mmCIF file of C-alpha atoms in Angstrom:
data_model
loop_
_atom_site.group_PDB
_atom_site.id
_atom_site.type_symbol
_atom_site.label_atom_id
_atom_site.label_comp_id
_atom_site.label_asym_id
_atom_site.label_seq_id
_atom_site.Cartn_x
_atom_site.Cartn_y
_atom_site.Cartn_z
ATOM 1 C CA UNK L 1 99.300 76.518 90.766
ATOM 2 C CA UNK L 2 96.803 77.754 93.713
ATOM 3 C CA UNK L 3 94.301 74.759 93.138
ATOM 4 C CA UNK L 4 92.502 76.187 96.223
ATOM 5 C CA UNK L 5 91.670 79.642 96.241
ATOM 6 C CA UNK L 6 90.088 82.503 98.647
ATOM 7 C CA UNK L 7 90.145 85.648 96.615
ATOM 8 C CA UNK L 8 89.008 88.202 99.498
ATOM 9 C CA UNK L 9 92.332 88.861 101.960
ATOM 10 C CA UNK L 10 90.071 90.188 104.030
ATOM 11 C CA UNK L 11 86.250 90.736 105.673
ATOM 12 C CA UNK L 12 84.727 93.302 108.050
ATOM 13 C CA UNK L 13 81.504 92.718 109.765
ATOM 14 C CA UNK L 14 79.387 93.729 112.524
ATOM 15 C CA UNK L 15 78.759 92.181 115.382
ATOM 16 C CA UNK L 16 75.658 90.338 115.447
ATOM 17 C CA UNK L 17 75.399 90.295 110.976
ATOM 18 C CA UNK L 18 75.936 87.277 109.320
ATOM 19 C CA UNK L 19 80.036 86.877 107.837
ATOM 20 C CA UNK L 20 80.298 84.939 104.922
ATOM 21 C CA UNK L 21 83.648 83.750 103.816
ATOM 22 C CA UNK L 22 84.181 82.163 100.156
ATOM 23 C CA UNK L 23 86.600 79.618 98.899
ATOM 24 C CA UNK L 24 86.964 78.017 95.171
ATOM 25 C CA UNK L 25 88.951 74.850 93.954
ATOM 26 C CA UNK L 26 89.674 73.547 90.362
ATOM 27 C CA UNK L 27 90.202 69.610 91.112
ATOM 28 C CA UNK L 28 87.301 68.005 90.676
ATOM 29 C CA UNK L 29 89.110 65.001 92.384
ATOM 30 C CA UNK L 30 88.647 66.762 95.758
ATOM 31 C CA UNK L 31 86.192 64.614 97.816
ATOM 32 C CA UNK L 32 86.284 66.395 101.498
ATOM 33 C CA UNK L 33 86.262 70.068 102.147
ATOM 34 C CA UNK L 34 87.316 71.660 105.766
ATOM 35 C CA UNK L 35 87.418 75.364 107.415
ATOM 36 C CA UNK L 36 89.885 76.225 109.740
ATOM 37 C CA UNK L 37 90.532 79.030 112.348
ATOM 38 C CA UNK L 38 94.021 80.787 112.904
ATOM 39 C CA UNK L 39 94.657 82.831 116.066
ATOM 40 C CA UNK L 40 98.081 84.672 115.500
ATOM 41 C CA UNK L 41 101.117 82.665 116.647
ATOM 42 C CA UNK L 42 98.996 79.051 116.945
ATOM 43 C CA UNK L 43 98.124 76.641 114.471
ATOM 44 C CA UNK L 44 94.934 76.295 112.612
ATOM 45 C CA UNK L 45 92.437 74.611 114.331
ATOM 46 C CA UNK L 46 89.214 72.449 112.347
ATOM 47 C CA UNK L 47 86.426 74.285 112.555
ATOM 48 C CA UNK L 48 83.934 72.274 110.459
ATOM 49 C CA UNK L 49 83.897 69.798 107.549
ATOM 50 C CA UNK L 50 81.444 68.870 104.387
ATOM 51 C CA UNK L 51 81.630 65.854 102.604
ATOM 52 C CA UNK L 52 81.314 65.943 98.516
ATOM 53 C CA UNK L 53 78.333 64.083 98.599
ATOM 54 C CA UNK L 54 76.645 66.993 100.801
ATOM 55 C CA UNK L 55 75.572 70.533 100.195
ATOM 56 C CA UNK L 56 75.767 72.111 103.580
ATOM 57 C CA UNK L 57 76.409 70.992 106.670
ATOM 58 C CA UNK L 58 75.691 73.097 110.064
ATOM 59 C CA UNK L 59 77.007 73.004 113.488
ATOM 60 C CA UNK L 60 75.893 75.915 116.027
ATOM 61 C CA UNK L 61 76.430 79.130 114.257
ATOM 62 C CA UNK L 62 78.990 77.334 111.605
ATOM 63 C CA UNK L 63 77.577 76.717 108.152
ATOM 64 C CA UNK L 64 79.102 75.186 105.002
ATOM 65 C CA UNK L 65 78.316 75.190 101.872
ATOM 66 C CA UNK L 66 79.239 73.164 99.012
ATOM 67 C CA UNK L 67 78.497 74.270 95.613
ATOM 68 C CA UNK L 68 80.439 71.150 93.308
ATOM 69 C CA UNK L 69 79.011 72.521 90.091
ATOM 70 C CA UNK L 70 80.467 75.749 90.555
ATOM 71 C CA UNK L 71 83.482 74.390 92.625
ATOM 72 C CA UNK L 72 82.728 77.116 95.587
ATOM 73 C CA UNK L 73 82.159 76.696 98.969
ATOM 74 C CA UNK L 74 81.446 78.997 101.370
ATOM 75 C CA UNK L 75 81.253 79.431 105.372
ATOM 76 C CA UNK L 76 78.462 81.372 107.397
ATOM 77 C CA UNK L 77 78.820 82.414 110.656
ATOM 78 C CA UNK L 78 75.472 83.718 112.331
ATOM 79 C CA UNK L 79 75.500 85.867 114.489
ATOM 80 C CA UNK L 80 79.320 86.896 114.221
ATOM 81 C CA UNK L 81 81.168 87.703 117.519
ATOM 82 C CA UNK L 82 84.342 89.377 118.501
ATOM 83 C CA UNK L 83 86.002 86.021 119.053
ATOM 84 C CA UNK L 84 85.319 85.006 115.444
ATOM 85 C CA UNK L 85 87.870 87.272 114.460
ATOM 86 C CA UNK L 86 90.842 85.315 113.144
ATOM 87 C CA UNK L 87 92.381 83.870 109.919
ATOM 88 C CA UNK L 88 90.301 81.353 108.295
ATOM 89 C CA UNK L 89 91.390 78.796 105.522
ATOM 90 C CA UNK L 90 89.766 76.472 103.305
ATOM 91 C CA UNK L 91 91.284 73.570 102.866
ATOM 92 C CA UNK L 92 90.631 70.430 100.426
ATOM 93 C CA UNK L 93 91.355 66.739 100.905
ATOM 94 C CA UNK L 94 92.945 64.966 97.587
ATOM 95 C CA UNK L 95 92.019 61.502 97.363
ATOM 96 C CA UNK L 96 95.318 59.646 99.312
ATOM 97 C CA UNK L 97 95.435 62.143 102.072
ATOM 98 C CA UNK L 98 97.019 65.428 100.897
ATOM 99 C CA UNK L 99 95.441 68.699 102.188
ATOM 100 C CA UNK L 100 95.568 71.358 100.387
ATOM 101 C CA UNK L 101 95.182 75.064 101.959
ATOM 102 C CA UNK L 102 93.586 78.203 100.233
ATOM 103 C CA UNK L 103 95.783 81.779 101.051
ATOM 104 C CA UNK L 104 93.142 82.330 103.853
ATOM 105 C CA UNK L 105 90.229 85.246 104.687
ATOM 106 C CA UNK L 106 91.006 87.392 107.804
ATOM 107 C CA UNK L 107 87.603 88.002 109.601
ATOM 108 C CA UNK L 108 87.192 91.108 111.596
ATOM 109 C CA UNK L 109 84.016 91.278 114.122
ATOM 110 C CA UNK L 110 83.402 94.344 115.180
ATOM 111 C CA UNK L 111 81.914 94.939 118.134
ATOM 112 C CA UNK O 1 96.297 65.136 127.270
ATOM 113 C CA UNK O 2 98.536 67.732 125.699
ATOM 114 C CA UNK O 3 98.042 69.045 121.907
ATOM 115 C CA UNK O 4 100.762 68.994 119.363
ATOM 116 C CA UNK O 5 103.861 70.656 120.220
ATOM 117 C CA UNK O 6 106.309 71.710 118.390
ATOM 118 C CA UNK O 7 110.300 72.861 118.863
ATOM 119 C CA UNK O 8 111.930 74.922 119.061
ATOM 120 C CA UNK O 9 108.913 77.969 118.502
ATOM 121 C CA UNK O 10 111.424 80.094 116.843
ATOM 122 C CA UNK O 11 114.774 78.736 114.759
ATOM 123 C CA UNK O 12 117.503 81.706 113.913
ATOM 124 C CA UNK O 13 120.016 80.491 111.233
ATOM 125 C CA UNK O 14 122.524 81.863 108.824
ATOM 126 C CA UNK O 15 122.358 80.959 105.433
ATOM 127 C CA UNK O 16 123.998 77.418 104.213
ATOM 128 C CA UNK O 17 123.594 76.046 108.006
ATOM 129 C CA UNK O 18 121.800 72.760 108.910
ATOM 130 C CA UNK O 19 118.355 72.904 111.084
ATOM 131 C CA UNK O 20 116.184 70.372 112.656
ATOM 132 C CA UNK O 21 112.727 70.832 113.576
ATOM 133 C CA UNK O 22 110.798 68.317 116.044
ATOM 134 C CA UNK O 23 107.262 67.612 116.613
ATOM 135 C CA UNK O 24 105.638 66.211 119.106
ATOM 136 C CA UNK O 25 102.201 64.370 117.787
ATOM 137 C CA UNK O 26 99.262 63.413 119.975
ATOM 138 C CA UNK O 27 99.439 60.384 121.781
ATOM 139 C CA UNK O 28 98.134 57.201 119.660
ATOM 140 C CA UNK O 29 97.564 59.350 116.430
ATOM 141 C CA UNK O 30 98.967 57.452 114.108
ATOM 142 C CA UNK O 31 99.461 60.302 111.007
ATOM 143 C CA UNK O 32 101.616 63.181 111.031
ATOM 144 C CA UNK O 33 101.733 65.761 108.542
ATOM 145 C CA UNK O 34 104.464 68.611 108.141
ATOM 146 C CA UNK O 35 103.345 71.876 106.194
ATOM 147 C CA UNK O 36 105.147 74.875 105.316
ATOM 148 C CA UNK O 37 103.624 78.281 105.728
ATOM 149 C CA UNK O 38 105.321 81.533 103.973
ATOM 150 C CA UNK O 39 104.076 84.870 104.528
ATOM 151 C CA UNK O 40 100.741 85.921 103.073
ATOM 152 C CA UNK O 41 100.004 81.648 101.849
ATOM 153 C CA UNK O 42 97.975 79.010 103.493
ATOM 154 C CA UNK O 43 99.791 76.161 104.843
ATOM 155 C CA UNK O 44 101.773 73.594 101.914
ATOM 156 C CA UNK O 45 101.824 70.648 102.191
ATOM 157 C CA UNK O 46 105.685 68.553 102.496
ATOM 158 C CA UNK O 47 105.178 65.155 103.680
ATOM 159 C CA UNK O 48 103.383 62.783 105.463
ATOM 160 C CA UNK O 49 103.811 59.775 107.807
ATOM 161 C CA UNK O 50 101.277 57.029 108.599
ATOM 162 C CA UNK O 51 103.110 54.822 111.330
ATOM 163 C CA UNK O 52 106.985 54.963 110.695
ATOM 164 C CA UNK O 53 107.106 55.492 107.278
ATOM 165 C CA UNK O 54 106.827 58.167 104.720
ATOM 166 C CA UNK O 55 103.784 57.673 102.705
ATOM 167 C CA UNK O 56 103.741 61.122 100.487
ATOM 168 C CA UNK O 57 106.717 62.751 100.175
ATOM 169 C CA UNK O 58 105.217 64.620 97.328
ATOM 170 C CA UNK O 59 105.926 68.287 98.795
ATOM 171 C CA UNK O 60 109.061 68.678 99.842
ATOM 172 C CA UNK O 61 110.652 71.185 97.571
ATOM 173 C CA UNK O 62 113.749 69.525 96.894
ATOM 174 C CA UNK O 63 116.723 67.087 98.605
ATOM 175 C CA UNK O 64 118.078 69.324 100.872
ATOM 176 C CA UNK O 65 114.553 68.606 102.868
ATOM 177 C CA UNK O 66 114.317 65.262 104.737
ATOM 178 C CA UNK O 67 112.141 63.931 107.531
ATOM 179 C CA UNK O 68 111.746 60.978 110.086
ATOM 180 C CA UNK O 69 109.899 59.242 111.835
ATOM 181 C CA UNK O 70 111.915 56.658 113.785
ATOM 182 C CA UNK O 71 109.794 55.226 116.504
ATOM 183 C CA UNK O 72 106.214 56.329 115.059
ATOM 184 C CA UNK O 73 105.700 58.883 117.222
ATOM 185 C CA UNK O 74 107.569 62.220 117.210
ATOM 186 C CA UNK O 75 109.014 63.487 113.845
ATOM 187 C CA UNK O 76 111.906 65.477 112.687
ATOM 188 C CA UNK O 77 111.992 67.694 109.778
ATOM 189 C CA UNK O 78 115.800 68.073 108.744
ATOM 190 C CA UNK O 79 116.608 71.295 106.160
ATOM 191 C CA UNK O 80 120.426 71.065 104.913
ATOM 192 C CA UNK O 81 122.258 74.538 103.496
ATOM 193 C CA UNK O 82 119.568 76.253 104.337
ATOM 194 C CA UNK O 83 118.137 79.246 102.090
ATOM 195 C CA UNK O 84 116.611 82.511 102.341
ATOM 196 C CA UNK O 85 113.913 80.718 101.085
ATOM 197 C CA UNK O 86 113.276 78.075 102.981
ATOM 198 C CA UNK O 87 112.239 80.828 106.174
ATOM 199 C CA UNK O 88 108.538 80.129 106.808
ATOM 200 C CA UNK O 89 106.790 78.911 109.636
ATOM 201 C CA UNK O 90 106.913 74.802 109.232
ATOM 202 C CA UNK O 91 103.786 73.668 110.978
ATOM 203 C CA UNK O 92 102.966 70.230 111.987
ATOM 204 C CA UNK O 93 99.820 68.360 112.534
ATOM 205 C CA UNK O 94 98.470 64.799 113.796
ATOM 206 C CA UNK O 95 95.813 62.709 113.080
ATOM 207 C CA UNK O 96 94.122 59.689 114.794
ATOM 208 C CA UNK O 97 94.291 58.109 111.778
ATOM 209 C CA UNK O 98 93.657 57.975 107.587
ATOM 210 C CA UNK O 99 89.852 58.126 107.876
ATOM 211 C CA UNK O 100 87.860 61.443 105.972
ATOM 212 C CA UNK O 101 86.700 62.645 109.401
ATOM 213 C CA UNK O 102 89.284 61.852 111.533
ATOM 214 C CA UNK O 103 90.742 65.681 112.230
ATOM 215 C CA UNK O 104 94.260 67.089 111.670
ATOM 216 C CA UNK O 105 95.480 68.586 114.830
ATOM 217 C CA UNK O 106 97.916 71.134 114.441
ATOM 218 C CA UNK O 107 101.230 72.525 117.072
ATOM 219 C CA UNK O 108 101.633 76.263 117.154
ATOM 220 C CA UNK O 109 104.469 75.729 114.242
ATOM 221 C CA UNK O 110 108.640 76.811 114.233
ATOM 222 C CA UNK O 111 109.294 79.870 112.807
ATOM 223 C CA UNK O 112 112.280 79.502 111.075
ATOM 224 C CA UNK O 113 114.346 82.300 109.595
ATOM 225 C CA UNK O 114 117.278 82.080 107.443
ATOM 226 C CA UNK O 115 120.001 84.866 107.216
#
């Protein structure tokens, strides 16, 4: 059971717009959200983090936000670049330190 | 000051053969997490170490899976009679420690296919 989902395989945008990428969970239990990048044949790397207790947090053009009531969060990027494009997964941290990983969105800047 | 490194990058085996997968954590990170990724999924979680010892072994699939972590540093992930199944690409990842912000680091993964 997919307890942390990203529904769209996929995303186009142009360079320059605004690429938002959307993730839900079902376990209320989850207390730490993360987005990750994925450059074919490497490993995800953390891209930014929010807290339960927050609503968004920002860093450069990175933004995340947490909706808990509708168990959705969602990641902008403003203003998208080439170099965005990649893989990106949600991921959701489980009280005792299990992560777990939604299917992932593959972001495609064009330029 | 190298990342996470894993070995070997890409694991050929026929089906019912044994396989060992190593990792290669950051220096002083104390947690060490081993994931599976199939095609089309996110990474799944198998196991994780804090120190030495196994402290969630929730996610391994079943007992032909084992792992180690002898000295508290590098960890093996052992797959017996391997299956079609079990090819994915088995990332690992480290962390400085058990803390909500302290970040999971992850190696480029082994791809591992079974015939």
């Amino acid at each position: 059971d997919q307890q942390v989902k990203q529904n769209s395989p996929s995303l186009s945008v142009q360079e320059g717009r605004i690429s938002i990428l959307n993730c839900d969970y079902t376990n209320s239990m989850f207390d730490y959200f993360l987005w990750y990048k994925k450059y074919p044949a490497e490993g995800p790397t953390f891209l930014i983090s929010i807290s339960s207790i927050k609503d968004k947090n920002e860093d450069g053009r990175f933004t995340v936000f947490l909706n808990k009531s509708a168990k959705h969060l969602s990641l902008h990027i403003v203003p998208s670049q080439p170099g965005d494009s990649a893989v990106y997964f949600c991921a959701a941290n489980f009280p005792g330190n299990q992560f777990y990983f939604g299917t992932g969105t593959s972001l495609t800047v064009i330029p | 000051g190298a990342g996470v490194s894993q070995t070997p990058s890409n694991k050929v085996t026929e089906k019912g053969k044994y396989v060992e997968l190593r990792c290669d954590p950051i220096s002083g990170h104390t947690a060490l997490y081993w994931y599976r990724q199939s095609l089309g999924q996110g990474p799944e979680f198998l196991i994780y170490f804090q120190g030495t010892g196994a402290a969630d072994d929730s996610g391994l699939p079943n007992d032909r899976f084992f792992a180690v972590r002898p000295e508290g540093s590098v960890s093996t992930l052992k797959i017996q009679r391997t299956e079609r199944g079990d090819s994915a690409v088995y990332l690992c990842a480290s962390r400085l420690g058990l803390g909500l912000t302290d970040t999971q680091y992850f190696g480029p993964g082994t791809r591992l296919t079974v015939l």
